[in-house]
């Protein structure tokens, strides 16, 4: 997942089945399916947690800064 910090578009190194982005209080703010990038331009600056589920079903999470 790059760039970090992100300005507008978060790029994922491979296409994933699901992407969910949560803010610091755990509220889901962005979600997408079957994608390799996510537009975060509408979000305010802050720290977010990105949950990814790849095509094999592997779940991962990463902290990003906007």
XYZ file of N, CA and C in Angstrom:
198
model
N 0.855 -1.166 0.000
C 0.000 0.000 0.000
C 0.901 1.228 0.000
N 0.729 2.112 -0.949
C 1.549 3.313 -1.052
C 0.757 4.399 -1.771
N 1.113 5.647 -1.727
C 2.127 6.234 -0.837
C 1.590 6.367 0.584
N 2.475 6.504 1.512
C 2.107 6.719 2.913
C 3.087 7.734 3.484
N 2.689 8.960 3.680
C 1.322 9.499 3.692
C 0.734 9.628 2.282
N -0.584 9.498 2.226
C -1.317 9.568 0.966
C -1.918 10.961 0.807
N -2.004 11.423 -0.438
C -2.635 12.717 -0.718
C -4.054 12.487 -1.246
N -4.183 11.764 -2.358
C -5.496 11.529 -2.963
C -5.784 10.045 -3.199
N -4.914 9.379 -3.960
C -5.141 7.993 -4.370
C -4.203 7.060 -3.609
N -4.780 6.069 -2.942
C -4.017 5.033 -2.268
C -3.897 3.858 -3.229
N -2.668 3.459 -3.537
C -2.416 2.387 -4.492
C -2.100 1.100 -3.735
N -2.697 0.010 -4.171
C -2.487 -1.305 -3.567
C -1.692 -2.125 -4.576
N -0.662 -2.812 -4.103
C 0.272 -3.489 -5.009
C -0.358 -4.583 -5.861
N -1.501 -5.119 -5.460
C -2.211 -6.107 -6.258
C -3.709 -5.884 -6.088
N -4.487 -6.382 -7.026
C -5.938 -6.227 -6.896
C -6.431 -7.031 -5.702
N -7.291 -6.421 -4.915
C -7.837 -7.075 -3.729
C -9.352 -7.209 -3.865
N -9.906 -8.164 -3.116
C -11.351 -8.382 -3.153
C -12.105 -7.268 -2.443
N -11.594 -6.871 -1.266
C -12.242 -5.829 -0.464
C -11.209 -4.890 0.122
N -11.554 -3.618 0.189
C -10.772 -2.613 0.897
C -11.749 -1.847 1.767
N -11.404 -1.708 3.040
C -12.218 -0.897 3.940
C -11.284 0.036 4.693
N -11.651 1.298 4.747
C -10.836 2.310 5.423
C -11.634 2.834 6.604
N -11.014 2.784 7.786
C -11.652 3.226 9.024
C -10.911 4.423 9.593
N -11.660 5.343 10.210
C -11.007 6.478 10.870
C -10.537 6.063 12.267
N -10.022 7.027 13.032
C -9.436 6.729 14.344
C -10.436 6.220 15.368
N -11.711 6.506 15.175
C -12.706 6.026 16.145
C -13.396 4.743 15.672
N -12.919 4.177 14.563
C -13.434 2.911 14.082
C -14.605 2.995 13.131
N -14.931 4.196 12.676
C -16.037 4.361 11.736
C -15.555 4.067 10.315
N -16.309 3.251 9.585
C -15.998 2.962 8.188
C -16.231 4.225 7.362
N -15.184 4.700 6.666
C -15.306 5.942 5.903
C -15.215 5.729 4.393
N -14.556 4.642 3.957
C -14.449 4.325 2.534
C -14.418 2.810 2.390
N -15.097 2.284 1.377
C -14.982 0.862 1.067
C -15.017 0.682 -0.443
N -14.383 -0.381 -0.907
C -14.353 -0.680 -2.340
C -14.165 -2.176 -2.517
N -14.551 -2.673 -3.683
C -14.371 -4.086 -3.992
C -13.640 -4.244 -5.318
N -12.907 -5.337 -5.435
C -12.195 -5.692 -6.666
C -11.449 -4.505 -7.270
N -10.474 -4.023 -6.539
C -9.744 -2.829 -6.960
C -8.275 -2.910 -6.572
N -7.467 -2.042 -7.169
C -6.061 -1.922 -6.789
C -5.729 -0.488 -6.404
N -6.757 0.354 -6.236
C -6.548 1.720 -5.753
C -7.833 2.234 -5.114
N -7.673 3.212 -4.216
C -8.818 3.794 -3.522
C -8.639 5.306 -3.495
N -9.691 6.039 -3.839
C -9.658 7.500 -3.809
C -9.986 7.974 -2.393
N -9.000 8.608 -1.754
C -9.175 9.123 -0.394
C -9.215 10.650 -0.374
N -9.404 11.270 -1.522
C -9.349 12.732 -1.612
C -10.425 13.420 -0.789
N -11.547 12.747 -0.541
C -12.649 13.368 0.208
C -12.429 13.333 1.716
N -11.437 12.581 2.175
C -11.210 12.447 3.618
C -10.345 13.575 4.156
N -10.609 14.019 5.376
C -9.745 15.026 5.997
C -8.408 14.404 6.404
N -7.429 15.237 6.673
C -6.131 14.764 7.141
C -6.304 14.002 8.444
N -5.507 12.966 8.624
C -5.598 12.179 9.841
C -4.964 10.815 9.672
N -5.188 9.953 10.643
C -4.664 8.595 10.627
C -5.834 7.647 10.381
N -5.626 6.691 9.483
C -6.662 5.745 9.100
C -6.110 4.323 9.135
N -6.997 3.361 9.314
C -6.641 1.943 9.249
C -7.268 1.366 7.990
N -6.435 0.729 7.164
C -6.896 0.114 5.926
C -6.935 -1.394 6.120
N -8.098 -1.987 5.937
C -8.259 -3.443 5.992
C -8.370 -3.951 4.561
N -7.557 -4.953 4.225
C -7.532 -5.512 2.883
C -7.846 -7.006 2.938
N -8.587 -7.489 1.970
C -8.794 -8.925 1.781
C -8.371 -9.229 0.350
N -7.293 -10.011 0.198
C -6.807 -10.290 -1.151
C -7.638 -11.379 -1.826
N -7.286 -11.698 -3.059
C -8.055 -12.662 -3.856
C -8.042 -14.068 -3.245
N -7.039 -14.367 -2.398
C -6.942 -15.678 -1.747
C -7.691 -15.712 -0.422
N -8.196 -14.556 0.021
C -8.929 -14.486 1.278
C -8.087 -14.076 2.467
N -6.819 -13.751 2.233
C -5.928 -13.315 3.307
C -6.292 -11.903 3.733
N -6.445 -11.716 5.035
C -6.817 -10.410 5.587
C -5.578 -9.733 6.154
N -5.421 -8.442 5.875
C -4.324 -7.675 6.451
C -4.821 -6.279 6.776
N -4.086 -5.602 7.634
C -4.439 -4.233 8.020
C -3.174 -3.389 8.053
N -3.320 -2.127 7.732
C -2.179 -1.218 7.738
C -2.646 0.174 8.125
N -1.815 0.864 8.902
C -2.102 2.241 9.288
C -1.548 3.164 8.208
N -2.347 4.145 7.807
C -1.889 5.145 6.836
C -2.150 6.535 7.398
N -1.424 7.494 6.861
C -1.572 8.890 7.237
C -2.010 9.662 6.016
N -2.966 10.551 6.203
C -3.388 11.429 5.116
C -3.138 12.857 5.526
